[in-house]
CSV table of C-alpha atoms in Angstrom, one decimal:
chain,number,residue,atom,x,y,z
A,202,MET,CA,-16.3,11.3,19.0
A,203,SER,CA,-19.5,9.6,18.0
A,204,ARG,CA,-18.1,8.9,14.5
A,205,ALA,CA,-15.3,6.8,15.9
A,206,GLY,CA,-17.9,4.8,17.7
A,207,VAL,CA,-19.9,4.4,14.5
A,208,PHE,CA,-16.8,3.0,12.8
A,209,LEU,CA,-16.4,0.4,15.5
A,210,GLY,CA,-20.0,-0.6,15.4
A,211,ASP,CA,-20.1,-0.8,11.6
A,212,ALA,CA,-16.8,-2.8,11.6
A,213,ARG,CA,-18.1,-5.3,14.1
A,214,SER,CA,-21.3,-5.9,12.1
A,215,ARG,CA,-19.5,-6.3,8.8
A,216,LEU,CA,-16.5,-8.5,9.9
A,217,LEU,CA,-15.2,-11.0,7.5
A,218,PRO,CA,-14.1,-14.4,8.9
A,219,ALA,CA,-10.7,-13.8,10.6
A,220,SER,CA,-9.0,-16.1,8.1
A,221,ILE,CA,-9.8,-13.8,5.2
A,222,PRO,CA,-8.0,-10.5,6.0
A,223,LEU,CA,-5.4,-12.3,8.1
A,224,ARG,CA,-4.3,-14.5,5.2
A,225,TYR,CA,-3.9,-11.4,3.0
A,226,PHE,CA,-1.9,-9.6,5.6
A,227,GLY,CA,0.2,-12.7,6.3
A,228,ALA,CA,1.0,-13.1,2.6
A,229,ALA,CA,2.0,-9.4,2.6
A,230,ALA,CA,4.4,-10.1,5.5
A,231,VAL,CA,6.0,-13.0,3.7
A,232,PHE,CA,6.4,-11.1,0.5
A,233,HIS,CA,7.9,-8.3,2.4
A,234,LEU,CA,10.8,-10.6,3.5
A,235,LEU,CA,11.1,-12.0,0.0
A,236,ALA,CA,11.3,-8.5,-1.5
A,237,TRP,CA,14.3,-7.6,0.6
A,238,LEU,CA,16.0,-10.9,-0.1
A,239,ALA,CA,15.4,-10.4,-3.9
A,240,LEU,CA,16.9,-6.9,-3.6
A,241,ALA,CA,19.9,-8.3,-1.8
A,242,ALA,CA,20.4,-10.9,-4.6
A,243,GLY,CA,20.2,-8.1,-7.2
A,244,ALA,CA,21.8,-5.3,-5.2
A,245,GLY,CA,24.8,-5.3,-7.6
A,246,GLN,CA,22.4,-4.4,-10.5
A,247,TRP,CA,20.1,-2.1,-8.5
A,248,LEU,CA,22.1,1.2,-8.8
A,249,ASP,CA,22.4,0.9,-12.5
A,250,PHE,CA,19.1,-0.8,-13.2
A,251,SER,CA,17.0,1.0,-15.8
A,252,ALA,CA,15.0,-1.6,-17.7
A,253,GLY,CA,14.7,-5.3,-18.5
A,254,LEU,CA,14.2,-8.4,-16.3
A,255,GLY,CA,16.3,-9.2,-13.2
A,256,TRP,CA,16.1,-9.4,-9.4
A,257,PRO,CA,15.7,-5.6,-8.9
A,258,LEU,CA,12.5,-5.7,-11.0
A,259,ALA,CA,11.4,-8.8,-9.1
A,260,SER,CA,12.0,-7.1,-5.8
A,261,LEU,CA,10.0,-4.1,-6.9
A,262,HIS,CA,7.0,-6.2,-7.8
A,263,LEU,CA,7.3,-8.3,-4.7
A,264,LEU,CA,6.9,-4.9,-2.9
A,265,THR,CA,4.2,-3.4,-5.1
A,266,LEU,CA,2.1,-6.5,-5.8
A,267,GLY,CA,3.1,-8.6,-2.9
A,268,VAL,CA,3.2,-6.2,0.1
A,269,LEU,CA,1.2,-3.2,-1.1
A,270,GLY,CA,-1.2,-5.1,-3.3
A,271,MET,CA,-2.0,-7.8,-0.7
A,272,THR,CA,-2.5,-5.2,2.0
A,273,ALA,CA,-4.8,-3.2,-0.2
A,274,LEU,CA,-6.9,-6.2,-1.2
A,275,GLY,CA,-7.3,-7.4,2.4
A,276,ALA,CA,-7.9,-4.0,3.9
A,277,GLY,CA,-10.2,-2.9,1.1
A,278,ALA,CA,-12.3,-6.0,1.4
A,279,GLN,CA,-12.8,-5.4,5.1
A,280,LEU,CA,-12.9,-1.6,5.3
A,281,LEU,CA,-14.7,-0.4,2.2
A,282,PRO,CA,-18.0,-2.2,3.3
A,283,VAL,CA,-17.8,-0.2,6.5
A,284,ALA,CA,-17.5,3.0,4.5
A,285,SER,CA,-20.2,2.1,2.0
A,286,ARG,CA,-22.5,0.6,4.7
A,287,GLN,CA,-22.9,-2.6,2.6
A,288,GLY,CA,-22.5,-6.2,3.5
A,289,ALA,CA,-19.1,-7.7,3.4
A,290,PRO,CA,-18.2,-9.5,0.1
A,291,ASP,CA,-18.6,-13.3,-0.1
A,292,HIS,CA,-15.7,-14.7,1.9
A,293,ARG,CA,-15.4,-17.7,-0.3
A,294,LEU,CA,-14.8,-15.6,-3.4
A,295,LEU,CA,-12.2,-13.6,-1.4
A,296,ALA,CA,-10.5,-16.8,-0.4
A,297,ALA,CA,-10.5,-18.0,-4.1
A,298,ILE,CA,-9.0,-14.6,-5.1
A,299,TRP,CA,-6.2,-15.1,-2.6
A,300,TRP,CA,-5.4,-18.6,-3.9
A,301,LEU,CA,-5.2,-17.1,-7.4
A,302,TYR,CA,-3.3,-14.0,-6.7
A,303,THR,CA,-0.7,-15.3,-4.2
A,304,PRO,CA,1.0,-17.9,-6.5
A,305,GLY,CA,0.5,-15.4,-9.4
A,306,VAL,CA,2.7,-12.8,-7.6
A,307,ALA,CA,5.3,-15.5,-6.7
A,308,GLY,CA,5.4,-16.7,-10.3
A,309,LEU,CA,5.6,-13.2,-11.8
A,310,ALA,CA,8.5,-12.3,-9.5
A,311,LEU,CA,10.3,-15.6,-10.1
A,312,GLY,CA,9.9,-15.1,-13.9
A,313,MET,CA,11.3,-11.6,-13.6
A,314,GLY,CA,14.2,-12.6,-11.4
A,315,LEU,CA,15.3,-15.6,-13.5
A,316,ALA,CA,14.4,-13.8,-16.8
A,317,ARG,CA,11.9,-16.5,-17.8
A,318,PRO,CA,9.2,-14.8,-19.8
A,319,ALA,CA,7.0,-17.9,-19.9
A,320,VAL,CA,6.9,-18.1,-16.1
A,321,LEU,CA,6.4,-14.4,-15.9
A,322,ALA,CA,3.4,-14.6,-18.3
A,323,GLY,CA,1.7,-17.3,-16.2
A,324,GLY,CA,2.1,-15.3,-13.1
A,325,ALA,CA,0.8,-12.2,-14.9
A,326,VAL,CA,-2.3,-14.0,-16.0
A,327,ALA,CA,-3.1,-15.2,-12.5
A,328,VAL,CA,-2.4,-11.8,-10.9
A,329,THR,CA,-4.6,-10.1,-13.5
A,330,ALA,CA,-7.4,-12.5,-13.0
A,331,GLY,CA,-7.2,-12.1,-9.2
A,332,LEU,CA,-7.2,-8.3,-9.4
A,333,ALA,CA,-10.1,-8.3,-11.9
A,334,LEU,CA,-12.2,-10.5,-9.6
A,335,TRP,CA,-11.4,-8.3,-6.6
A,336,ALA,CA,-12.3,-5.2,-8.6
A,337,ALA,CA,-15.6,-6.7,-9.6
A,338,LEU,CA,-16.5,-7.5,-6.0
A,339,THR,CA,-15.4,-4.0,-4.9
A,340,ALA,CA,-17.4,-2.2,-7.6
A,341,LYS,CA,-20.5,-4.2,-6.7
A,342,ASN,CA,-20.0,-3.0,-3.1
A,343,LEU,CA,-19.4,0.6,-4.0
A,344,ARG,CA,-22.4,0.8,-6.3
A,345,GLY,CA,-24.7,0.4,-3.4
A,346,ALA,CA,-22.8,2.8,-1.1
A,347,ARG,CA,-24.9,4.6,1.5
A,348,GLY,CA,-22.2,6.5,3.4
A,349,MET,CA,-18.8,8.2,3.5
A,350,ARG,CA,-19.0,9.7,0.0
A,351,GLY,CA,-15.3,10.8,0.2
A,352,VAL,CA,-14.0,7.3,0.9
A,353,VAL,CA,-16.3,5.8,-1.7
A,354,ALA,CA,-15.1,8.4,-4.3
A,355,HIS,CA,-11.5,7.5,-3.6
A,356,GLY,CA,-12.4,3.8,-4.0
A,357,TRP,CA,-13.9,4.4,-7.5
A,358,VAL,CA,-10.8,6.3,-8.6
A,359,ALA,CA,-8.6,3.5,-7.3
A,360,LEU,CA,-10.7,1.0,-9.3
A,361,VAL,CA,-10.5,3.0,-12.6
A,362,SER,CA,-6.7,3.4,-12.0
A,363,LEU,CA,-6.5,-0.4,-11.4
A,364,GLY,CA,-8.0,-0.9,-14.9
A,365,ALA,CA,-5.2,1.3,-16.4
A,366,VAL,CA,-2.6,-0.6,-14.4
A,367,ILE,CA,-3.8,-4.0,-15.6
A,368,ALA,CA,-4.0,-2.9,-19.2
A,369,SER,CA,-0.5,-1.4,-19.1
A,370,ALA,CA,0.9,-4.5,-17.3
A,371,LEU,CA,-0.5,-6.8,-20.0
A,372,ALA,CA,1.0,-4.6,-22.7
A,373,LEU,CA,4.4,-4.8,-21.0
A,374,ALA,CA,4.2,-8.5,-20.6
A,375,ALA,CA,3.4,-8.8,-24.3
A,376,THR,CA,6.7,-7.0,-25.2
A,377,TRP,CA,8.7,-9.4,-23.0
A,378,LEU,CA,7.1,-12.3,-24.8
A,379,GLY,CA,7.8,-10.8,-28.2
A,380,LEU,CA,4.1,-10.4,-29.0
A,381,PRO,CA,2.8,-7.4,-31.1
A,382,GLY,CA,1.7,-4.5,-28.9
A,383,PRO,CA,1.7,-0.7,-28.6
A,384,GLY,CA,5.5,-0.5,-27.8
A,385,ARG,CA,7.1,-0.2,-24.4
A,386,GLU,CA,7.4,3.4,-23.5
A,387,THR,CA,3.7,4.5,-23.2
A,388,PRO,CA,2.5,1.4,-21.2
A,389,LEU,CA,5.6,1.7,-18.9
A,390,VAL,CA,4.9,5.4,-18.0
A,391,LEU,CA,1.2,4.7,-17.7
A,392,HIS,CA,2.0,1.8,-15.3
A,393,LEU,CA,4.5,4.0,-13.3
A,394,VAL,CA,1.9,6.7,-12.8
A,395,PHE,CA,-1.3,4.8,-12.2
A,396,ALA,CA,0.0,1.9,-10.0
A,397,PRO,CA,1.6,3.9,-7.1
A,398,PHE,CA,-0.4,7.2,-7.4
A,399,GLY,CA,-3.7,6.0,-8.9
A,400,PHE,CA,-4.5,2.5,-7.4
A,401,MET,CA,-2.4,2.3,-4.3
A,402,GLY,CA,-2.2,6.0,-3.6
A,403,MET,CA,-5.9,6.6,-3.8
A,404,LEU,CA,-6.8,3.6,-1.7
A,405,ALA,CA,-4.2,4.7,0.9
A,406,LEU,CA,-5.6,8.2,1.0
A,407,GLY,CA,-9.2,7.1,1.1
A,408,LEU,CA,-8.9,4.5,3.8
A,409,SER,CA,-6.9,6.9,5.9
A,410,TYR,CA,-10.2,8.8,6.5
A,411,ILE,CA,-11.4,5.6,8.3
A,412,LEU,CA,-8.2,4.4,9.9
A,413,VAL,CA,-6.6,7.6,11.3
A,414,PRO,CA,-9.7,8.9,13.1
A,415,MET,CA,-10.5,5.3,14.4
A,416,PHE,CA,-7.0,4.9,15.9
A,417,ALA,CA,-6.7,8.5,17.2
A,418,LEU,CA,-10.3,8.4,18.6
A,419,ALA,CA,-11.2,11.6,16.7
A,420,ASP,CA,-13.9,13.0,14.4
A,421,VAL,CA,-13.7,12.3,10.6
A,422,PRO,CA,-12.6,15.1,8.3
A,423,SER,CA,-15.6,16.8,6.6
A,424,GLU,CA,-16.8,15.2,3.4
A,425,ARG,CA,-16.2,18.5,1.6
A,426,THR,CA,-12.5,18.2,2.4
A,427,GLN,CA,-12.4,14.5,1.3
A,428,LEU,CA,-14.1,15.2,-2.0
A,429,ALA,CA,-12.1,18.3,-2.7
A,430,SER,CA,-8.8,16.4,-2.2
A,431,CYS,CA,-10.2,13.5,-4.4
A,432,ALA,CA,-11.2,15.9,-7.2
A,433,LEU,CA,-7.7,17.5,-7.2
A,434,ALA,CA,-6.1,14.0,-7.3
A,435,VAL,CA,-8.4,13.1,-10.3
A,436,ALA,CA,-7.3,16.2,-12.1
A,437,ALA,CA,-3.7,15.3,-11.5
A,438,LEU,CA,-4.1,11.8,-12.8
A,439,SER,CA,-6.1,13.0,-15.8
A,440,LEU,CA,-3.5,15.6,-16.7
A,441,GLY,CA,-0.8,13.1,-16.3
A,442,ALA,CA,-2.6,10.7,-18.6
A,443,LEU,CA,-2.9,13.3,-21.3
A,444,ALA,CA,0.8,14.1,-21.0
A,445,ILE,CA,1.6,10.4,-21.3
A,446,PHE,CA,-0.1,10.3,-24.7
A,447,GLY,CA,2.0,13.2,-26.0
A,448,LEU,CA,-0.1,16.3,-25.5
A,449,ALA,CA,1.9,19.4,-24.3
A,450,THR,CA,4.0,17.0,-22.3
A,451,THR,CA,6.1,19.2,-20.0
A,452,ALA,CA,3.3,21.8,-19.3
A,453,LEU,CA,0.7,19.1,-18.5
A,454,ARG,CA,3.1,17.1,-16.3
A,455,CYS,CA,3.9,20.3,-14.3
A,456,ALA,CA,0.1,21.0,-14.0
A,457,ALA,CA,-0.5,17.4,-12.9
A,458,LEU,CA,2.1,17.7,-10.2
A,459,LEU,CA,0.7,21.0,-9.0
A,460,ALA,CA,-2.8,19.5,-8.7
A,461,GLY,CA,-1.4,16.5,-7.0
A,462,ALA,CA,0.5,18.6,-4.5
A,463,ALA,CA,-2.7,20.5,-3.7
A,464,ALA,CA,-4.5,17.2,-3.2
A,465,VAL,CA,-1.8,16.0,-0.8
A,466,ALA,CA,-1.6,19.2,1.1
A,467,LEU,CA,-5.4,19.2,1.6
A,468,HIS,CA,-5.3,15.6,2.7
A,469,LEU,CA,-2.4,16.0,5.1
A,470,ARG,CA,-3.8,19.1,6.6
A,471,ALA,CA,-7.0,17.1,7.4
A,472,MET,CA,-4.9,14.2,8.8
A,473,PHE,CA,-2.9,16.4,11.2
A,474,ARG,CA,-6.1,18.1,12.4
A,475,VAL,CA,-7.4,14.6,13.2
A,476,LEU,CA,-4.3,13.7,15.1
A,477,ARG,CA,-4.3,17.0,17.1
A,478,GLY,CA,-8.0,16.7,17.9
A,479,GLY,CA,-8.0,13.0,18.9
A,480,MET,CA,-8.4,11.7,22.4
A,481,ARG,CA,-5.5,9.3,21.9
A,482,ARG,CA,-2.3,11.4,21.4
A,483,GLU,CA,0.4,8.7,21.8
A,484,LEU,CA,0.2,6.4,18.8
A,485,GLY,CA,3.7,5.0,19.1
A,486,ARG,CA,6.1,3.9,16.5
A,487,SER,CA,3.4,2.8,14.1
A,488,PHE,CA,2.3,6.4,13.5
A,489,VAL,CA,6.0,7.5,13.3
A,490,LEU,CA,6.1,5.2,10.2
A,491,VAL,CA,2.9,6.7,8.9
A,492,LYS,CA,4.4,10.2,9.2
A,493,VAL,CA,7.6,9.0,7.5
A,494,GLY,CA,5.3,7.8,4.7
A,495,TRP,CA,3.5,11.2,4.5
A,496,THR,CA,6.9,12.9,4.2
A,497,GLY,CA,7.9,10.5,1.5
A,498,LEU,CA,4.7,11.3,-0.4
A,499,GLY,CA,5.4,15.0,-0.5
A,500,THR,CA,9.1,14.5,-1.3
A,501,SER,CA,8.3,12.2,-4.2
A,502,LEU,CA,6.3,14.9,-5.9
A,503,VAL,CA,9.3,17.3,-5.6
A,504,LEU,CA,11.5,14.6,-7.1
A,505,ALA,CA,9.0,14.0,-9.9
A,506,LEU,CA,9.1,17.7,-10.7
A,507,GLY,CA,12.9,17.3,-11.0
A,508,LEU,CA,12.4,14.4,-13.5
A,509,VAL,CA,10.0,16.4,-15.6
A,510,LEU,CA,12.3,19.5,-15.7
A,511,GLU,CA,15.4,17.3,-16.1
A,512,TRP,CA,17.3,18.6,-13.1
A,513,PRO,CA,21.0,17.6,-13.4
A,514,VAL,CA,21.0,15.4,-10.3
A,515,PRO,CA,22.7,12.0,-10.5
A,516,ARG,CA,20.4,9.0,-10.0
A,517,LEU,CA,17.4,11.2,-9.7
A,518,ALA,CA,15.1,8.4,-11.0
A,519,THR,CA,16.5,6.0,-8.3
A,520,TRP,CA,15.9,8.6,-5.6
A,521,PHE,CA,12.3,9.1,-6.8
A,522,GLY,CA,11.5,5.3,-6.9
A,523,LEU,CA,13.0,4.8,-3.4
A,524,CYS,CA,11.0,7.7,-2.0
A,525,LEU,CA,7.8,6.8,-3.7
A,526,ILE,CA,7.7,3.0,-3.0
A,527,GLY,CA,9.9,2.6,0.0
A,528,VAL,CA,9.5,5.8,2.0
A,529,TRP,CA,5.9,6.6,1.1
A,530,LEU,CA,3.8,3.5,0.4
A,531,LEU,CA,5.8,0.8,2.3
A,532,SER,CA,6.4,2.9,5.4
A,533,PHE,CA,2.7,4.0,5.5
A,534,LEU,CA,1.2,0.6,5.0
A,535,LEU,CA,3.6,-1.2,7.5
A,536,GLY,CA,2.8,1.5,10.1
A,537,MET,CA,-1.0,0.9,9.5
A,538,LEU,CA,-0.6,-2.9,9.6
A,539,GLN,CA,0.9,-2.7,13.0
A,540,ARG,CA,-2.3,-1.1,14.2
A,541,ILE,CA,-4.8,-3.0,12.0
A,542,LEU,CA,-3.5,-6.6,12.8
A,543,PRO,CA,-3.9,-6.6,16.6
A,544,PHE,CA,-7.0,-4.4,16.5
A,545,LEU,CA,-8.7,-6.8,14.1
A,546,ALA,CA,-7.5,-9.8,16.1
A,547,ALA,CA,-8.9,-8.3,19.3
A,548,MET,CA,-12.3,-7.9,17.6
A,549,HIS,CA,-12.3,-11.5,16.5
A,550,ALA,CA,-11.2,-12.7,19.9
A,551,ALA,CA,-14.3,-11.4,21.6
A,552,GLY,CA,-17.3,-13.7,21.8
A,553,ALA,CA,-20.0,-15.1,24.0
A,554,GLY,CA,-18.7,-15.4,27.5
A,555,ARG,CA,-15.3,-14.1,26.5
A,556,ARG,CA,-13.8,-10.8,27.3
A,557,SER,CA,-12.0,-9.2,24.3
A,558,PRO,CA,-8.2,-8.8,24.9
A,559,THR,CA,-6.7,-5.4,24.2
A,560,PRO,CA,-4.8,-5.0,21.0
A,561,SER,CA,-1.6,-4.3,23.0
A,562,ALA,CA,-2.0,-7.7,24.7
A,563,LEU,CA,-1.8,-9.3,21.2
A,564,THR,CA,1.3,-7.4,20.1
A,565,HIS,CA,5.0,-8.3,20.2
A,566,GLU,CA,6.6,-5.0,21.0
A,567,THR,CA,10.2,-6.2,20.8
A,568,ALA,CA,9.7,-7.5,17.3
A,569,LEU,CA,8.1,-4.2,16.2
A,570,ARG,CA,11.0,-2.2,17.8
A,571,ILE,CA,13.5,-4.3,15.8
A,572,HIS,CA,11.5,-3.9,12.6
A,573,PHE,CA,11.2,-0.1,13.0
A,574,ALA,CA,15.0,0.3,13.5
A,575,CYS,CA,15.9,-2.0,10.6
A,576,HIS,CA,13.3,-0.5,8.2
A,577,VAL,CA,14.5,3.1,8.8
A,578,ALA,CA,18.1,2.0,8.6
A,579,ALA,CA,17.5,0.1,5.4
A,580,LEU,CA,15.8,3.0,3.6
A,581,ALA,CA,18.5,5.4,4.8
A,582,GLY,CA,21.2,3.0,3.7
A,583,LEU,CA,19.7,2.6,0.2
A,584,GLY,CA,19.6,6.4,-0.1
A,585,LEU,CA,23.3,6.6,0.9
A,586,ALA,CA,24.1,3.7,-1.5
A,587,ALA,CA,22.6,5.8,-4.3
A,588,ALA,CA,24.4,8.9,-3.2
A,589,PHE,CA,27.8,7.3,-3.0
A,590,ASP,CA,27.4,4.7,-5.7
A,591,SER,CA,28.1,1.9,-3.2
A,592,HIS,CA,27.1,-1.6,-4.2
A,593,LEU,CA,28.3,-2.9,-0.8
A,594,LEU,CA,26.1,-0.5,1.1
A,595,ALA,CA,23.1,-1.5,-1.1
A,596,VAL,CA,23.7,-5.2,-0.1
A,597,LEU,CA,24.1,-4.4,3.6
A,598,SER,CA,20.9,-2.2,3.5
A,599,ALA,CA,18.9,-5.0,1.8
A,600,ALA,CA,20.1,-7.4,4.5
A,601,THR,CA,19.1,-5.0,7.2
A,602,GLY,CA,15.7,-4.6,5.6
A,603,ALA,CA,15.3,-8.4,5.5
A,604,THR,CA,16.1,-8.6,9.2
A,605,GLY,CA,13.4,-6.1,9.9
A,606,ALA,CA,11.0,-8.0,7.7
A,607,ALA,CA,11.7,-11.2,9.6
A,608,ALA,CA,11.0,-9.3,12.8
A,609,PHE,CA,7.7,-8.2,11.4
A,610,LEU,CA,6.9,-11.8,10.6
A,611,VAL,CA,7.5,-12.7,14.2
A,612,PHE,CA,5.0,-9.9,15.2
A,613,TYR,CA,2.4,-11.3,12.8
A,614,ALA,CA,2.9,-14.9,14.1
A,615,THR,CA,2.6,-13.6,17.6
A,616,VAL,CA,-0.8,-12.0,16.8
A,617,LEU,CA,-2.1,-15.2,15.3
A,618,HIS,CA,-0.9,-17.3,18.3
A,619,ARG,CA,-2.3,-15.0,20.9
A,620,LEU,CA,-5.6,-14.8,19.0
A,621,GLN,CA,-5.9,-18.6,19.0
A,622,ARG,CA,-5.0,-18.7,22.7
A,623,ALA,CA,-7.6,-16.0,23.5
A,624,ARG,CA,-10.3,-17.9,21.6
A,625,ALA,CA,-9.4,-21.1,23.4
């Protein structure tokens, strides 16, 4: 239990100004709503969408860059210094990155939705610059790390993967602009592997070793377990990269999935041990979403195997994308955000002569209840739309998701309002 206390002490001593992480999380909440609205606009194309520009692609990037990316940048900037026992990054640089990255994501998505390559290119440049600056700040922090080797190792793998994501994204943008490049297939597959599994996936797994014990009031999994899971994930990514470049493609992809499954199994075993051993057993709907995400992670690997072996399942690629992005990453991060936001606000509300409010006092439970129901219903509806080839069901599911995202925005606004009131 002392380790959870160390987390809290380190977090308090390395707090960024409240405006920094909260602006990243707020932008993620706004992009969450925009992603569902973009999907509703392109729902008629979504079931048959395979390549090219359009609102389904815009919705995907509003989720990946807007929701997942924003959350990763904000959470990483606040939590990785706790793991590395280093000072927090310069908050002015983090604010500048936000001002660069946020309009970049909006421009990129708008260019995709309207099929305007020039607008897309401008957004891509801004997003790339923002990610590169964030990566440089994070690398500087990790270089001086003095603690939590497992989390730090996951951070380094995420940064290397981010380099592959940026390079592949620029290559894809070049093809849309008609510029010379390496072609489309290799950068696309590289992007699809290293964005969700490498960058976002490794950050999510690494930061879980901080967040899950902290919220469950439990001991941290051993560093040996963390490093073993990380090593298996590195093996999976490395084998996948070799397969992308045409070396014994099917065999290497199967080996990569096997190593990835072993990494996930080791990680989830550690997480469930933490939850069983924690002093706080009732973690509410937020951790139901986290567990939904974990289920999606395992299922996505099974579906990926089906893609490699070419199982004769209709819309298998659609099922895989929905499971990987919607069920795994989106559910997991939204579940964690429901915990992080009020917890962080409560820490900032404390001060000289002020008693810190509890996180539950800063939370809007009704909004979160509506969000939970709509989120689960929207994902289930999209799955049924894919199964029954129903464009109408896809539109209704996207509208349901947008309703849940609006409720999540109400929750975020409530946290901000109650934080300001507590400070006053």
